[in-house]
Short mmCIF file of C-alpha atoms in Angstrom, two decimals:
data_model
loop_
_atom_site.label_atom_id
_atom_site.label_comp_id
_atom_site.label_asym_id
_atom_site.label_seq_id
_atom_site.Cartn_x
_atom_site.Cartn_y
_atom_site.Cartn_z
CA MET G 1 -51.76 8.92 -51.41
CA PRO G 2 -50.88 7.72 -48.32
CA ASN G 3 -56.90 7.50 -45.86
CA PRO G 4 -58.38 9.62 -43.13
CA SER G 5 -60.91 8.45 -40.62
CA ARG G 6 -64.48 9.65 -40.43
CA LEU G 7 -64.57 10.21 -36.72
CA GLY G 8 -64.71 13.98 -36.27
CA HIS G 9 -62.61 14.47 -33.15
CA PHE G 10 -60.84 11.16 -33.80
CA ARG G 11 -59.84 11.58 -37.47
CA ILE G 12 -57.18 9.08 -38.42
CA VAL G 13 -55.04 9.01 -41.50
CA LEU G 14 -55.42 5.90 -43.64
CA LEU G 15 -52.85 5.57 -46.42
CA LEU G 16 -54.49 2.51 -47.76
CA THR G 17 -56.81 4.21 -50.23
CA PRO G 18 -60.25 2.75 -51.01
CA ALA G 19 -60.92 0.50 -53.85
CA LEU G 20 -63.38 -1.02 -56.24
CA LEU G 21 -65.33 -4.22 -56.10
CA LEU G 22 -63.08 -6.55 -58.02
CA SER G 23 -64.28 -7.83 -61.34
CA GLY G 24 -64.01 -11.44 -62.36
CA CYS G 25 -65.25 -12.75 -59.02
CA SER G 26 -68.01 -15.08 -60.16
CA ASP G 27 -66.58 -17.81 -57.94
CA THR G 28 -66.67 -15.58 -54.88
CA ALA G 29 -69.13 -16.10 -52.07
CA PHE G 30 -70.11 -13.24 -49.78
CA HIS G 31 -70.98 -12.88 -46.12
CA LYS G 32 -74.04 -10.82 -45.38
CA ASN G 33 -71.70 -7.83 -45.05
CA ASN G 34 -70.65 -8.45 -48.69
CA LYS G 35 -67.03 -9.26 -47.88
CA PRO G 36 -65.68 -11.86 -50.34
CA THR G 37 -64.67 -15.18 -48.78
CA VAL G 38 -62.77 -16.59 -51.76
CA ILE G 39 -59.81 -14.93 -53.43
CA SER G 40 -60.56 -13.78 -56.98
CA SER G 41 -58.40 -15.18 -59.74
CA SER G 42 -57.24 -11.67 -60.68
CA ILE G 43 -55.81 -11.06 -57.23
CA ALA G 44 -54.41 -14.56 -56.90
CA ASN G 45 -52.51 -14.10 -60.16
CA SER G 46 -51.26 -10.56 -59.62
CA TYR G 47 -50.57 -10.34 -55.89
CA PRO G 48 -46.92 -9.51 -55.15
CA GLU G 49 -44.60 -12.30 -54.13
CA PRO G 50 -42.73 -11.59 -50.87
CA ASP G 51 -38.98 -11.02 -51.07
CA THR G 52 -37.66 -13.23 -48.30
CA TYR G 53 -34.11 -11.97 -48.91
CA LEU G 54 -35.22 -8.52 -47.68
CA GLY G 55 -37.37 -9.95 -44.89
CA GLU G 56 -40.83 -9.95 -46.43
CA LYS G 57 -43.34 -12.52 -45.20
CA LEU G 58 -46.98 -12.99 -46.17
CA GLN G 59 -49.47 -12.54 -43.36
CA SER G 60 -52.24 -15.03 -42.66
CA ASN G 61 -54.96 -14.75 -45.36
CA GLU G 62 -53.32 -11.57 -46.60
CA LYS G 63 -54.58 -11.79 -50.18
CA LEU G 64 -58.16 -12.40 -49.07
CA VAL G 65 -58.02 -9.60 -46.51
CA ALA G 66 -56.71 -7.17 -49.17
CA GLN G 67 -59.65 -8.13 -51.38
CA GLN G 68 -62.09 -7.69 -48.49
CA ILE G 69 -60.73 -4.25 -47.70
CA SER G 70 -61.05 -3.28 -51.36
CA THR G 71 -64.67 -4.43 -51.48
CA VAL G 72 -65.71 -2.71 -48.25
CA ILE G 73 -64.18 0.63 -49.20
CA GLU G 74 -65.39 0.45 -52.80
CA GLU G 75 -68.95 -0.01 -51.57
CA SER G 76 -68.47 3.04 -49.36
CA ILE G 77 -67.26 5.12 -52.31
CA ARG G 78 -70.22 4.12 -54.52
CA LYS G 79 -72.62 4.88 -51.69
CA GLU G 80 -71.10 8.27 -50.90
CA TYR G 81 -70.70 9.71 -54.41
CA SER G 82 -72.99 9.98 -57.40
CA PRO G 83 -71.73 9.26 -60.96
CA GLY G 84 -69.62 12.10 -62.30
CA LYS G 85 -68.77 13.41 -58.83
CA ALA G 86 -66.62 10.68 -57.31
CA LEU G 87 -63.57 11.84 -55.37
CA ARG G 88 -60.65 10.02 -53.82
CA ASP G 89 -61.66 8.43 -50.53
CA ALA G 90 -58.38 9.57 -49.00
CA HIS G 91 -56.73 12.89 -49.80
CA PRO G 92 -59.68 14.18 -51.89
CA LYS G 93 -58.86 17.83 -51.12
CA ALA G 94 -55.88 18.93 -53.15
CA HIS G 95 -54.07 22.17 -52.43
CA GLY G 96 -52.81 22.02 -56.00
CA CYS G 97 -50.83 20.07 -58.57
CA VAL G 98 -47.60 21.81 -59.52
CA ARG G 99 -44.95 21.30 -62.18
CA ALA G 100 -41.46 20.43 -60.99
CA GLU G 101 -38.05 19.24 -62.09
CA PHE G 102 -36.66 16.14 -60.37
CA HIS G 103 -32.87 16.40 -60.68
CA VAL G 104 -30.62 13.60 -59.43
CA LEU G 105 -27.42 14.93 -57.90
CA LYS G 106 -24.15 14.37 -59.72
CA ASN G 107 -22.29 12.82 -56.80
CA ILE G 108 -24.41 10.34 -54.90
CA PRO G 109 -23.19 7.14 -53.24
CA THR G 110 -22.80 4.31 -55.76
CA GLN G 111 -25.04 2.02 -53.71
CA LEU G 112 -27.89 4.53 -54.10
CA ALA G 113 -27.47 5.16 -57.85
CA LYS G 114 -30.17 2.69 -58.88
CA GLY G 115 -33.32 2.89 -60.99
CA VAL G 116 -34.38 6.50 -61.56
CA PHE G 117 -31.45 7.73 -59.48
CA VAL G 118 -29.08 8.16 -62.39
CA PRO G 119 -26.41 10.72 -61.41
CA ASP G 120 -26.96 14.17 -62.94
CA LYS G 121 -30.18 13.11 -64.71
CA SER G 122 -33.23 15.40 -64.78
CA TYR G 123 -36.92 14.49 -65.15
CA GLU G 124 -40.06 16.53 -65.41
CA ALA G 125 -42.52 15.82 -62.60
CA TRP G 126 -45.94 16.61 -61.14
CA ILE G 127 -46.46 17.06 -57.41
CA ARG G 128 -49.88 16.90 -55.74
CA PHE G 129 -50.22 18.35 -52.21
CA SER G 130 -53.30 17.43 -50.17
CA ASN G 131 -55.09 17.04 -46.87
CA ALA G 132 -55.54 13.44 -45.77
CA SER G 133 -59.10 13.68 -44.46
CA ASN G 134 -61.81 12.11 -46.60
CA ASP G 135 -63.88 15.25 -46.00
CA ALA G 136 -63.03 17.46 -49.00
CA SER G 137 -64.89 20.37 -47.38
CA GLN G 138 -62.71 20.40 -44.26
CA ALA G 139 -61.07 23.73 -43.43
CA ASP G 140 -57.28 23.66 -43.76
CA ILE G 141 -56.79 25.01 -40.25
CA GLU G 142 -58.13 21.72 -38.83
CA LYS G 143 -55.56 19.24 -37.58
CA ASP G 144 -54.90 16.57 -40.20
CA ALA G 145 -52.12 14.69 -41.91
CA ARG G 146 -50.89 16.18 -45.20
CA GLY G 147 -49.85 14.34 -48.31
CA MET G 148 -47.27 14.83 -51.03
CA ALA G 149 -47.44 12.62 -54.13
CA ILE G 150 -44.69 12.90 -56.74
CA LYS G 151 -45.08 11.62 -60.30
CA VAL G 152 -41.74 11.52 -62.15
CA LEU G 153 -42.16 11.56 -65.96
CA GLY G 154 -40.10 10.15 -68.80
CA VAL G 155 -38.85 7.08 -66.91
CA PRO G 156 -37.95 4.33 -69.40
CA GLY G 157 -38.27 0.60 -68.73
CA ASP G 158 -41.08 -1.83 -67.93
CA LYS G 159 -42.97 -1.06 -64.74
CA ILE G 160 -44.22 -3.46 -62.11
CA LEU G 161 -47.95 -2.74 -62.44
CA GLU G 162 -49.24 -5.24 -65.01
CA SER G 163 -52.04 -2.98 -66.29
CA GLU G 164 -49.63 -0.11 -66.97
CA LYS G 165 -46.41 -1.95 -67.69
CA GLU G 166 -45.44 0.46 -70.49
CA ALA G 167 -46.15 3.63 -68.51
CA THR G 168 -43.23 6.04 -68.30
CA THR G 169 -43.91 7.29 -64.78
CA GLN G 170 -42.47 6.58 -61.33
CA ASP G 171 -44.53 7.59 -58.28
CA PHE G 172 -43.35 8.41 -54.75
CA ILE G 173 -46.13 8.76 -52.16
CA MET G 174 -45.49 10.42 -48.80
CA ILE G 175 -47.18 11.97 -45.79
CA ASN G 176 -45.96 14.35 -43.09
CA HIS G 177 -45.53 11.59 -40.49
CA PRO G 178 -42.81 8.92 -40.36
CA VAL G 179 -44.88 5.85 -39.36
CA PHE G 180 -48.14 4.10 -40.20
CA PHE G 181 -50.79 3.00 -37.68
CA VAL G 182 -51.23 -0.69 -38.55
CA ASN G 183 -48.96 -3.50 -39.69
CA ASP G 184 -51.49 -6.11 -40.69
CA GLY G 185 -54.58 -6.28 -42.82
CA GLN G 186 -56.82 -7.83 -40.19
CA ARG G 187 -56.46 -4.82 -37.90
CA TYR G 188 -57.03 -2.50 -40.82
CA LEU G 189 -60.15 -4.39 -41.88
CA SER G 190 -61.50 -4.25 -38.34
CA PHE G 191 -60.78 -0.53 -38.27
CA ILE G 192 -62.53 0.04 -41.60
CA HIS G 193 -65.58 -1.85 -40.33
CA ASP G 194 -65.76 0.35 -37.24
CA VAL G 195 -65.28 3.55 -39.23
CA ASN G 196 -68.00 2.67 -41.76
CA ASN G 197 -70.47 1.50 -39.12
CA LYS G 198 -72.48 4.37 -37.68
CA GLY G 199 -72.98 2.67 -34.30
CA PHE G 200 -71.64 4.52 -31.27
CA PHE G 201 -69.98 1.41 -29.85
CA ASN G 202 -68.16 0.83 -33.12
CA LYS G 203 -66.49 4.23 -32.65
CA LEU G 204 -65.53 3.28 -29.13
CA HIS G 205 -64.02 0.07 -30.45
CA ILE G 206 -61.59 1.83 -32.82
CA PRO G 207 -58.70 2.12 -30.31
CA PHE G 208 -59.08 -1.60 -29.60
CA ALA G 209 -59.02 -2.37 -33.31
CA LEU G 210 -55.79 -0.37 -33.73
CA GLY G 211 -54.16 -1.33 -30.43
CA PHE G 212 -52.22 1.03 -28.20
CA LYS G 213 -49.29 1.67 -30.53
CA GLY G 214 -51.53 2.01 -33.56
CA THR G 215 -53.74 4.54 -31.79
CA ILE G 216 -50.71 6.58 -30.73
CA ASN G 217 -49.35 6.53 -34.27
CA ALA G 218 -52.72 7.51 -35.74
CA LEU G 219 -53.13 10.42 -33.36
CA GLY G 220 -49.56 11.52 -34.06
CA ALA G 221 -50.30 11.68 -37.78
CA ARG G 222 -53.69 13.33 -37.30
CA ASN G 223 -52.51 16.03 -34.86
CA SER G 224 -50.70 18.06 -37.48
CA LYS G 225 -50.94 21.66 -38.57
CA ILE G 226 -48.76 23.18 -41.28
CA SER G 227 -48.50 26.72 -42.55
CA ASN G 228 -47.48 25.90 -46.13
CA PRO G 229 -47.34 22.54 -47.98
CA LEU G 230 -44.00 23.54 -49.51
CA TYR G 231 -42.33 23.76 -46.08
CA ALA G 232 -43.55 20.56 -44.40
CA ARG G 233 -41.39 17.46 -44.19
CA TYR G 234 -42.77 14.24 -45.68
CA TRP G 235 -41.93 10.53 -45.25
CA SER G 236 -42.74 7.38 -47.18
CA MET G 237 -43.66 5.69 -43.85
CA VAL G 238 -43.21 2.25 -45.42
CA PRO G 239 -40.07 0.72 -47.02
CA TYR G 240 -39.09 0.15 -50.64
CA GLN G 241 -36.54 -1.91 -52.48
CA LEU G 242 -33.60 -0.12 -54.04
CA GLY G 243 -31.68 -1.97 -56.75
CA LEU G 244 -31.84 -5.49 -58.12
CA GLY G 245 -30.11 -8.82 -57.48
CA ASN G 246 -27.80 -9.35 -54.55
CA ASP G 247 -27.18 -5.58 -54.27
CA ARG G 248 -30.80 -4.76 -53.54
CA GLN G 249 -31.57 -3.20 -50.18
CA ALA G 250 -34.48 -1.84 -48.17
CA VAL G 251 -34.85 1.93 -47.93
CA LYS G 252 -37.32 4.64 -46.97
CA TYR G 253 -37.81 8.07 -48.55
CA SER G 254 -38.28 11.58 -47.27
CA VAL G 255 -38.66 15.08 -48.72
CA ARG G 256 -38.00 18.39 -47.01
CA ASN G 257 -37.61 22.01 -48.03
CA CYS G 258 -34.07 23.16 -48.72
CA SER G 259 -34.65 25.92 -46.18
CA ALA G 260 -35.08 25.14 -42.49
CA VAL G 261 -37.28 28.21 -42.02
CA SER G 262 -41.04 27.62 -42.18
CA PRO G 263 -43.49 30.51 -42.75
CA ALA G 264 -45.70 31.63 -39.88
CA PHE G 265 -49.41 30.84 -39.78
CA PRO G 266 -51.62 33.63 -41.15
CA ASP G 267 -53.45 35.69 -38.53
CA HIS G 268 -56.81 34.97 -40.11
CA PRO G 269 -56.51 31.77 -42.19
CA SER G 270 -59.06 31.30 -44.91
CA HIS G 271 -60.95 28.05 -45.37
CA ASN G 272 -58.46 26.99 -48.08
CA PHE G 273 -55.43 28.82 -46.75
CA LEU G 274 -52.99 26.04 -47.69
CA ARG G 275 -53.94 26.39 -51.36
CA ASP G 276 -53.62 30.14 -50.96
CA ALA G 277 -50.16 29.72 -49.36
CA LEU G 278 -49.06 27.42 -52.19
CA LYS G 279 -50.38 29.84 -54.79
CA ASP G 280 -48.92 32.97 -53.19
CA THR G 281 -45.48 31.41 -52.73
CA LEU G 282 -45.21 30.13 -56.30
CA GLN G 283 -46.35 33.46 -57.71
CA LYS G 284 -43.31 35.09 -56.07
CA GLN G 285 -40.46 32.58 -56.15
CA ASP G 286 -39.04 29.20 -57.10
CA ILE G 287 -38.94 26.52 -54.41
CA CYS G 288 -36.22 23.96 -53.70
CA MET G 289 -36.92 20.66 -51.92
CA GLU G 290 -34.52 17.82 -51.08
CA PHE G 291 -35.31 14.19 -51.92
CA LEU G 292 -33.71 11.85 -49.36
CA ILE G 293 -33.07 8.10 -49.11
CA GLN G 294 -32.62 6.24 -45.82
CA PRO G 295 -30.91 2.83 -46.30
CA ARG G 296 -31.69 0.24 -43.65
CA THR G 297 -28.69 -0.41 -41.41
CA SER G 298 -29.96 -3.35 -39.35
CA ASN G 299 -32.28 -6.33 -39.78
CA LYS G 300 -34.01 -5.07 -36.66
CA MET G 301 -35.54 -2.49 -39.00
CA GLN G 302 -38.12 -4.92 -40.29
CA VAL G 303 -39.79 -4.29 -43.62
CA GLU G 304 -43.05 -5.79 -42.33
CA ASP G 305 -43.15 -3.30 -39.44
CA ALA G 306 -44.63 -0.06 -40.74
CA MET G 307 -45.36 1.19 -37.21
CA THR G 308 -41.76 1.64 -36.01
CA GLU G 309 -39.62 4.55 -37.14
CA TRP G 310 -36.12 3.95 -38.43
CA LYS G 311 -34.31 6.40 -36.19
CA GLU G 312 -32.08 8.85 -38.06
CA THR G 313 -29.46 8.43 -35.35
CA GLU G 314 -29.15 4.78 -36.43
CA ALA G 315 -29.86 5.10 -40.17
CA ARG G 316 -29.04 8.45 -41.78
CA PHE G 317 -30.78 10.02 -44.73
CA TYR G 318 -28.77 10.86 -47.86
CA GLN G 319 -29.85 13.53 -50.30
CA VAL G 320 -29.99 12.00 -53.78
CA ALA G 321 -32.08 14.52 -55.72
CA THR G 322 -33.47 18.03 -55.74
CA LEU G 323 -37.04 18.99 -56.57
CA HIS G 324 -37.06 22.37 -58.24
CA ILE G 325 -40.56 23.87 -58.30
CA PRO G 326 -40.51 26.97 -60.54
CA LYS G 327 -42.68 30.05 -60.22
CA GLN G 328 -46.02 29.22 -61.77
CA SER G 329 -49.78 29.77 -61.83
CA PHE G 330 -51.37 26.37 -61.25
CA ASP G 331 -54.84 27.22 -59.96
CA THR G 332 -56.81 27.00 -63.21
CA PRO G 333 -59.92 24.90 -63.97
CA GLU G 334 -58.00 22.92 -66.59
CA GLN G 335 -55.06 22.09 -64.35
CA ASN G 336 -57.28 21.32 -61.36
CA GLN G 337 -59.25 18.87 -63.50
CA PHE G 338 -56.01 17.32 -64.73
CA CYS G 339 -55.00 16.94 -61.10
CA GLU G 340 -58.27 15.21 -60.24
CA ASN G 341 -57.78 12.64 -62.99
CA LEU G 342 -54.23 11.70 -61.97
CA SER G 343 -53.74 8.39 -60.21
CA PHE G 344 -50.89 7.79 -57.78
CA THR G 345 -49.71 4.41 -56.54
CA PRO G 346 -46.34 3.23 -55.23
CA TRP G 347 -46.66 0.42 -57.78
CA HIS G 348 -46.14 2.88 -60.65
CA ALA G 349 -42.53 1.85 -60.30
CA LEU G 350 -39.50 0.27 -61.85
CA PRO G 351 -38.53 -3.16 -60.41
CA GLU G 352 -35.57 -1.38 -58.77
CA HIS G 353 -38.09 0.49 -56.58
CA LYS G 354 -40.50 -2.32 -55.71
CA PRO G 355 -42.67 -1.49 -52.65
CA LEU G 356 -41.97 -3.72 -49.63
CA GLY G 357 -44.05 -5.01 -46.73
CA GLY G 358 -47.63 -6.10 -46.17
CA ILE G 359 -49.11 -2.59 -46.23
CA ASN G 360 -47.50 -1.94 -49.62
CA ARG G 361 -48.57 -5.32 -51.00
CA MET G 362 -52.19 -4.60 -50.12
CA ARG G 363 -51.88 -1.12 -51.56
CA LYS G 364 -51.23 -2.68 -54.98
CA ILE G 365 -54.75 -4.09 -55.03
CA ILE G 366 -56.52 -1.27 -53.23
CA TYR G 367 -54.97 1.73 -55.00
CA GLU G 368 -55.45 0.36 -58.48
CA ASP G 369 -58.99 -0.73 -57.85
CA ILE G 370 -60.17 2.58 -56.40
CA SER G 371 -58.56 4.45 -59.25
CA ARG G 372 -60.54 2.33 -61.70
CA THR G 373 -63.73 2.91 -59.74
CA ARG G 374 -63.30 6.67 -59.54
CA HIS G 375 -62.52 7.04 -63.25
CA GLU G 376 -65.36 4.72 -64.19
CA MET G 377 -67.87 6.65 -62.09
CA ASN G 378 -66.66 9.93 -63.59
CA SER G 379 -66.49 8.59 -67.16
CA ALA G 380 -62.92 9.91 -67.22
CA PRO G 381 -60.03 8.36 -69.17
CA ARG G 382 -57.50 6.55 -66.99
CA HIS G 383 -53.96 6.81 -68.27
CA GLU G 384 -50.56 8.02 -67.14
CA PRO G 385 -49.31 11.39 -68.40
#
């Protein structure tokens, strides 16, 4: 899921999750800050090829920068956590993992009936709700971005991720903000360096690393309070392919509650009041959420630009599925542990849903590597449900 900053008053959501020091890098030299200067063979062979038909274009040194980001964040994870206690760098605090049914509507536009979106088909699913901040002890009343990660089960067909090609899952990763705060890896790498450096002037440099628009986007994502994870609206922020061949198109995703009414904030919120709200709601009733697709309507909506919103007045959202979350008791030690061991990446996907844009391409390396690192440190099996 879409990573938070470590800046106290200037917490910033970072959806590029941390990652592990890549193996197989014997030919890699390092600067004194341990950033690799040569692309590893594993990344060179597995890095996504850009789809020029949909407007993708590799950035300068993109593969190397993705590897450098992975290395820097992986070192941070290993430094911060002891073996057996490693958490996600981003979104480590879950409000809960809940069972759901992902039901595709019977009558959806033909151009949207691709991949998992088979009309009138139902899938079992898991949904993980979370805070974005890398501080798992943060009180829920604090302003922060909130995440929603959906894992659809029982999806046939080969998947894009080489290491889990035969997995039967399709992931959708979202946050409660429509845009990201960087477009390119170099800015993100500079930002990560400033965040990880304890120097005061590095903190002051962060707005310069992000730029004006990036800083505004980051603050917009960070300045969020919600009363219940089930009633927030979530966006994919970055685009995805829908379909194959000449019919393929660029789209974004969103999820919202079927009801427009959001519960009020509690008068005296507990430290973990969002988990409490999730638990209390699902003890009393089923919940309905709408899964939406937003097809691109103009080439001005660039797939490499994750910082600009596709305005709904120019590109409408279509409901294609319903998430039915039944009444349930999810807050058990066994289910919480199961939740901790889950891995989410937009690259758990059919080719019809290939992630698009530079941020997504880098996520392929970073998400998979940090998942390996976390499971390795915790001596936990790593496999899809």
